[in-house]
C-alpha cells in the first residue's frame, strides 16, 4: 500500500508540475499595427511556436573570412553567439531562436518579423566603436606628391579621368563650392555647404580627387570620383606611402554642392583614444539642430580614460568611428569630456536607425565579422494553415488510438487511454519546461509519438494475455506482463531516442524541432506505459483483491 501511495504521489506531483509549466503567463509581444511596431501584453501558454507555425525569417550566419582570417571559427562563433543573442533579445522579437549549429554556423530564427533587411543589418553589424583624433599635421598634404607619382608610375591615371564622366571636373571645384547650394530640400542624406576653404589645386592624378575640408584632416571627394580613389587606396604601394600612424576613413555623411554629391574623407590618428569596450549604455534621441543622435555613457573606468584623453586634445577634432566609418562630422573638443557623449547621425535619419544603432552598441561589438549565408522568409498564413492541419491530424490520431485501444483491450485499453491523456500533458510540459520550440515537424513528431505511446501498452497487454492463457492469476499475469515486456520496450525506446539525438545534433531548425518533440514524447511514453498504467492496475487490484478475470 505504501508503494501505491508513493506511485500516486509521484504522478500527482508530475501532473501539478505539468499544469504549472503550461499555465498561461503574461508575455510582451512586439507586433506591427498601423505601420508601426508596438508592444502588446498578452497571456499565452508558455509553449514556443516555431518559425513555420507563425511566420518570420530564418538567417544562417557564418564567419566572413574575406574581412578577417579566423583560426578557430568554432570558438569565434561561441563568442559571437552571445553578442547576437543579446542583440536579438533587445530587438524585441518574441520567442526567437539563436543557436550554434555544428562548428561553423549560427542559426537565427525570428518569428513575426516582416522587415528582414532591418533584422539582417542588426544581426551582422560589426559595431566596433572607436574615438580617434583627426590629423592636425596635414600629413596627407605632405604625402600627395609621392602618391601622385606612384599613380603615374602605375599608369592608373586614366581610371580617375574616366570616373569623372557625367560630373563636373574636380579642378573646377572652387567655383562649385563658392556657389549657393541648390540641393533639393527633400534630400535627407546630404549635408549642404556653401563654401569650402583651402582648395587643393594640385593636378596630380591622386590629389586632383581631393578637396581640402574646413577642419583639420577633412577632405571632400566627388561621389563620382570615390570609386577611383578607393581603387588607388587599395594599391599596396599607396598603402605603404600613406603617412605612418594615420588612417584614411570615409565619413557616413554626404554633402551637396551645387547639386553635386560629395563624400567626406578623414585622416585620423591610427591609435584610438578610447574604444567602445567601456560603453555602458546607449539610447536614441533627436535634436532640432543636429538631427538624429545616439547618446552614450561609459562606465567609470571608461569615463576616467575618456576625460583624461580628451583633456589632452582640447581644441582638436574627435572622429567617432563606427565600423571604420566616421559618424557625422567630428566635433571639436571644447573641454575634457566625462562619461557621456553622443553620436550624431544627422538630419533626415529616422529614429528607428538610431534605435538600431543604440541596440547594437549596447549589445557590444562582434568578435569576428559575420556574413549571412542564407536568409528565408516564411509567411504567417502558411503557419496558421500548418497549425490547423497539424491539430486536425493530431485529433484524428488520438481518436483512432482511443477507439482501437478501448475496442480491442476493453478495460485495460481504458487504462491505457487514461495514461495517454497524462502522456500528452507530460510531453507538452516537457517541451514548455525546456523552452523547446514547437514546429510543424514537431507536430508530426508529437502525432507519431502518440502511436508509440500505446505501442508499449500493446506489448504489455499481449504479454499479460499470454500469462493468463497459461493459467496464472490476474495479479501474477500483470506482474509477469510488465516484467517480460520491459526489455523490448526499453530497447525500442532507447533506439528511437538515439536516432532522435543524432537528428538533434546534426539537424537544423524544423529537424531539431522534430527531434526534441520525439525525445520528449518517447520519455513521457516510457513513463506512462510502464509506471502510470501499472499504477492504475495496482489501484484496481487494491479495490478488487479477489479479481479472477481481467478485461483485456
PDB file of C-alpha atoms in Angstrom, residues 363-471:
ATOM      1  CA  UNK A 363      24.979  44.548 -27.074  1.00  0.00           C
ATOM      2  CA  UNK A 364      28.655  45.102 -27.861  1.00  0.00           C
ATOM      3  CA  UNK A 365      30.691  44.501 -30.993  1.00  0.00           C
ATOM      4  CA  UNK A 366      31.036  41.187 -32.730  1.00  0.00           C
ATOM      5  CA  UNK A 367      34.383  39.473 -32.082  1.00  0.00           C
ATOM      6  CA  UNK A 368      34.564  38.438 -35.739  1.00  0.00           C
ATOM      7  CA  UNK A 369      32.811  39.717 -38.869  1.00  0.00           C
ATOM      8  CA  UNK A 370      29.781  37.649 -39.843  1.00  0.00           C
ATOM      9  CA  UNK A 371      28.078  37.208 -43.181  1.00  0.00           C
ATOM     10  CA  UNK A 372      24.583  35.994 -43.955  1.00  0.00           C
ATOM     11  CA  UNK A 373      24.890  32.746 -45.910  1.00  0.00           C
ATOM     12  CA  UNK A 374      21.169  32.023 -46.080  1.00  0.00           C
ATOM     13  CA  UNK A 375      18.028  34.032 -45.496  1.00  0.00           C
ATOM     14  CA  UNK A 376      14.467  32.739 -45.792  1.00  0.00           C
ATOM     15  CA  UNK A 377      11.167  34.459 -45.117  1.00  0.00           C
ATOM     16  CA  UNK A 378       8.077  32.483 -44.154  1.00  0.00           C
ATOM     17  CA  UNK A 379       4.590  33.915 -44.366  1.00  0.00           C
ATOM     18  CA  UNK A 380       2.292  33.859 -41.358  1.00  0.00           C
ATOM     19  CA  UNK A 381      -0.580  32.444 -43.450  1.00  0.00           C
ATOM     20  CA  UNK A 382       1.433  29.269 -44.017  1.00  0.00           C
ATOM     21  CA  UNK A 383       1.911  28.980 -40.264  1.00  0.00           C
ATOM     22  CA  UNK A 384      -1.810  29.252 -39.478  1.00  0.00           C
ATOM     23  CA  UNK A 385      -2.615  26.690 -42.165  1.00  0.00           C
ATOM     24  CA  UNK A 386       0.051  24.382 -40.746  1.00  0.00           C
ATOM     25  CA  UNK A 387      -1.366  24.722 -37.239  1.00  0.00           C
ATOM     26  CA  UNK A 388      -4.875  23.872 -38.410  1.00  0.00           C
ATOM     27  CA  UNK A 389      -3.784  20.813 -40.377  1.00  0.00           C
ATOM     28  CA  UNK A 390      -1.430  19.645 -37.657  1.00  0.00           C
ATOM     29  CA  UNK A 391      -4.116  19.991 -34.992  1.00  0.00           C
ATOM     30  CA  UNK A 392      -6.584  18.087 -37.163  1.00  0.00           C
ATOM     31  CA  UNK A 393      -4.076  15.286 -37.746  1.00  0.00           C
ATOM     32  CA  UNK A 394      -3.341  15.005 -34.040  1.00  0.00           C
ATOM     33  CA  UNK A 395      -7.030  14.918 -33.065  1.00  0.00           C
ATOM     34  CA  UNK A 396      -7.725  12.187 -35.651  1.00  0.00           C
ATOM     35  CA  UNK A 397      -4.686  10.185 -34.492  1.00  0.00           C
ATOM     36  CA  UNK A 398      -5.680  10.394 -30.817  1.00  0.00           C
ATOM     37  CA  UNK A 399      -9.316   9.456 -31.547  1.00  0.00           C
ATOM     38  CA  UNK A 400      -8.214   6.484 -33.654  1.00  0.00           C
ATOM     39  CA  UNK A 401      -5.908   5.279 -30.897  1.00  0.00           C
ATOM     40  CA  UNK A 402      -8.656   5.663 -28.261  1.00  0.00           C
ATOM     41  CA  UNK A 403     -11.202   3.734 -30.343  1.00  0.00           C
ATOM     42  CA  UNK A 404      -8.778   0.908 -31.133  1.00  0.00           C
ATOM     43  CA  UNK A 405      -7.425   0.551 -27.601  1.00  0.00           C
ATOM     44  CA  UNK A 406     -10.828   0.597 -25.879  1.00  0.00           C
ATOM     45  CA  UNK A 407     -12.464  -1.516 -28.567  1.00  0.00           C
ATOM     46  CA  UNK A 408      -9.765  -4.190 -28.590  1.00  0.00           C
ATOM     47  CA  UNK A 409      -8.439  -4.248 -24.997  1.00  0.00           C
ATOM     48  CA  UNK A 410     -11.626  -3.006 -23.256  1.00  0.00           C
ATOM     49  CA  UNK A 411     -10.893  -2.258 -19.560  1.00  0.00           C
ATOM     50  CA  UNK A 412      -7.131  -2.492 -19.972  1.00  0.00           C
ATOM     51  CA  UNK A 413      -7.395  -0.306 -23.063  1.00  0.00           C
ATOM     52  CA  UNK A 414      -9.271   2.281 -20.981  1.00  0.00           C
ATOM     53  CA  UNK A 415      -6.395   2.353 -18.517  1.00  0.00           C
ATOM     54  CA  UNK A 416      -4.016   2.860 -21.429  1.00  0.00           C
ATOM     55  CA  UNK A 417      -6.138   5.754 -22.730  1.00  0.00           C
ATOM     56  CA  UNK A 418      -6.110   7.346 -19.257  1.00  0.00           C
ATOM     57  CA  UNK A 419      -2.332   7.045 -19.291  1.00  0.00           C
ATOM     58  CA  UNK A 420      -2.317   8.540 -22.806  1.00  0.00           C
ATOM     59  CA  UNK A 421      -4.029  11.693 -21.504  1.00  0.00           C
ATOM     60  CA  UNK A 422      -1.255  12.087 -18.956  1.00  0.00           C
ATOM     61  CA  UNK A 423       1.271  11.342 -21.693  1.00  0.00           C
ATOM     62  CA  UNK A 424       0.082  14.318 -23.786  1.00  0.00           C
ATOM     63  CA  UNK A 425       0.123  16.557 -20.684  1.00  0.00           C
ATOM     64  CA  UNK A 426       3.653  15.472 -19.694  1.00  0.00           C
ATOM     65  CA  UNK A 427       5.005  15.823 -23.229  1.00  0.00           C
ATOM     66  CA  UNK A 428       3.699  19.373 -23.656  1.00  0.00           C
ATOM     67  CA  UNK A 429       5.002  20.294 -20.204  1.00  0.00           C
ATOM     68  CA  UNK A 430       8.475  18.951 -21.007  1.00  0.00           C
ATOM     69  CA  UNK A 431       8.542  20.990 -24.221  1.00  0.00           C
ATOM     70  CA  UNK A 432       7.485  24.129 -22.345  1.00  0.00           C
ATOM     71  CA  UNK A 433       9.854  23.463 -19.445  1.00  0.00           C
ATOM     72  CA  UNK A 434      12.903  23.167 -21.674  1.00  0.00           C
ATOM     73  CA  UNK A 435      11.874  26.156 -23.823  1.00  0.00           C
ATOM     74  CA  UNK A 436      11.600  23.863 -26.823  1.00  0.00           C
ATOM     75  CA  UNK A 437      10.108  25.268 -29.994  1.00  0.00           C
ATOM     76  CA  UNK A 438       7.074  23.533 -31.470  1.00  0.00           C
ATOM     77  CA  UNK A 439       7.482  23.378 -35.229  1.00  0.00           C
ATOM     78  CA  UNK A 440       5.492  21.740 -37.997  1.00  0.00           C
ATOM     79  CA  UNK A 441       7.788  18.671 -37.985  1.00  0.00           C
ATOM     80  CA  UNK A 442       7.482  18.839 -34.202  1.00  0.00           C
ATOM     81  CA  UNK A 443       3.725  18.410 -34.534  1.00  0.00           C
ATOM     82  CA  UNK A 444       4.412  15.421 -36.774  1.00  0.00           C
ATOM     83  CA  UNK A 445       6.754  14.029 -34.110  1.00  0.00           C
ATOM     84  CA  UNK A 446       4.030  14.526 -31.493  1.00  0.00           C
ATOM     85  CA  UNK A 447       1.463  12.666 -33.618  1.00  0.00           C
ATOM     86  CA  UNK A 448       3.979   9.889 -34.247  1.00  0.00           C
ATOM     87  CA  UNK A 449       4.797   9.579 -30.564  1.00  0.00           C
ATOM     88  CA  UNK A 450       1.079   9.169 -29.746  1.00  0.00           C
ATOM     89  CA  UNK A 451       1.194   5.886 -31.641  1.00  0.00           C
ATOM     90  CA  UNK A 452       4.459   4.939 -29.966  1.00  0.00           C
ATOM     91  CA  UNK A 453       2.908   5.768 -26.574  1.00  0.00           C
ATOM     92  CA  UNK A 454       0.346   2.966 -26.857  1.00  0.00           C
ATOM     93  CA  UNK A 455       2.760   0.604 -28.609  1.00  0.00           C
ATOM     94  CA  UNK A 456       4.390  -0.144 -25.267  1.00  0.00           C
ATOM     95  CA  UNK A 457       0.979  -0.849 -23.753  1.00  0.00           C
ATOM     96  CA  UNK A 458       0.214  -3.225 -26.613  1.00  0.00           C
ATOM     97  CA  UNK A 459       3.398  -5.191 -25.857  1.00  0.00           C
ATOM     98  CA  UNK A 460       2.490  -5.350 -22.152  1.00  0.00           C
ATOM     99  CA  UNK A 461      -1.135  -6.295 -22.744  1.00  0.00           C
ATOM    100  CA  UNK A 462      -0.240  -9.091 -25.167  1.00  0.00           C
ATOM    101  CA  UNK A 463       2.254 -10.479 -22.668  1.00  0.00           C
ATOM    102  CA  UNK A 464      -0.401 -10.362 -19.908  1.00  0.00           C
ATOM    103  CA  UNK A 465      -2.766 -12.268 -22.186  1.00  0.00           C
ATOM    104  CA  UNK A 466      -0.145 -14.973 -22.673  1.00  0.00           C
ATOM    105  CA  UNK A 467       0.328 -15.286 -18.922  1.00  0.00           C
ATOM    106  CA  UNK A 468      -3.443 -15.503 -18.374  1.00  0.00           C
ATOM    107  CA  UNK A 469      -3.687 -18.186 -21.073  1.00  0.00           C
ATOM    108  CA  UNK A 470      -1.085 -20.200 -19.117  1.00  0.00           C
ATOM    109  CA  UNK A 471      -3.469 -20.246 -16.160  1.00  0.00           C
TER     110      UNK A 471
END
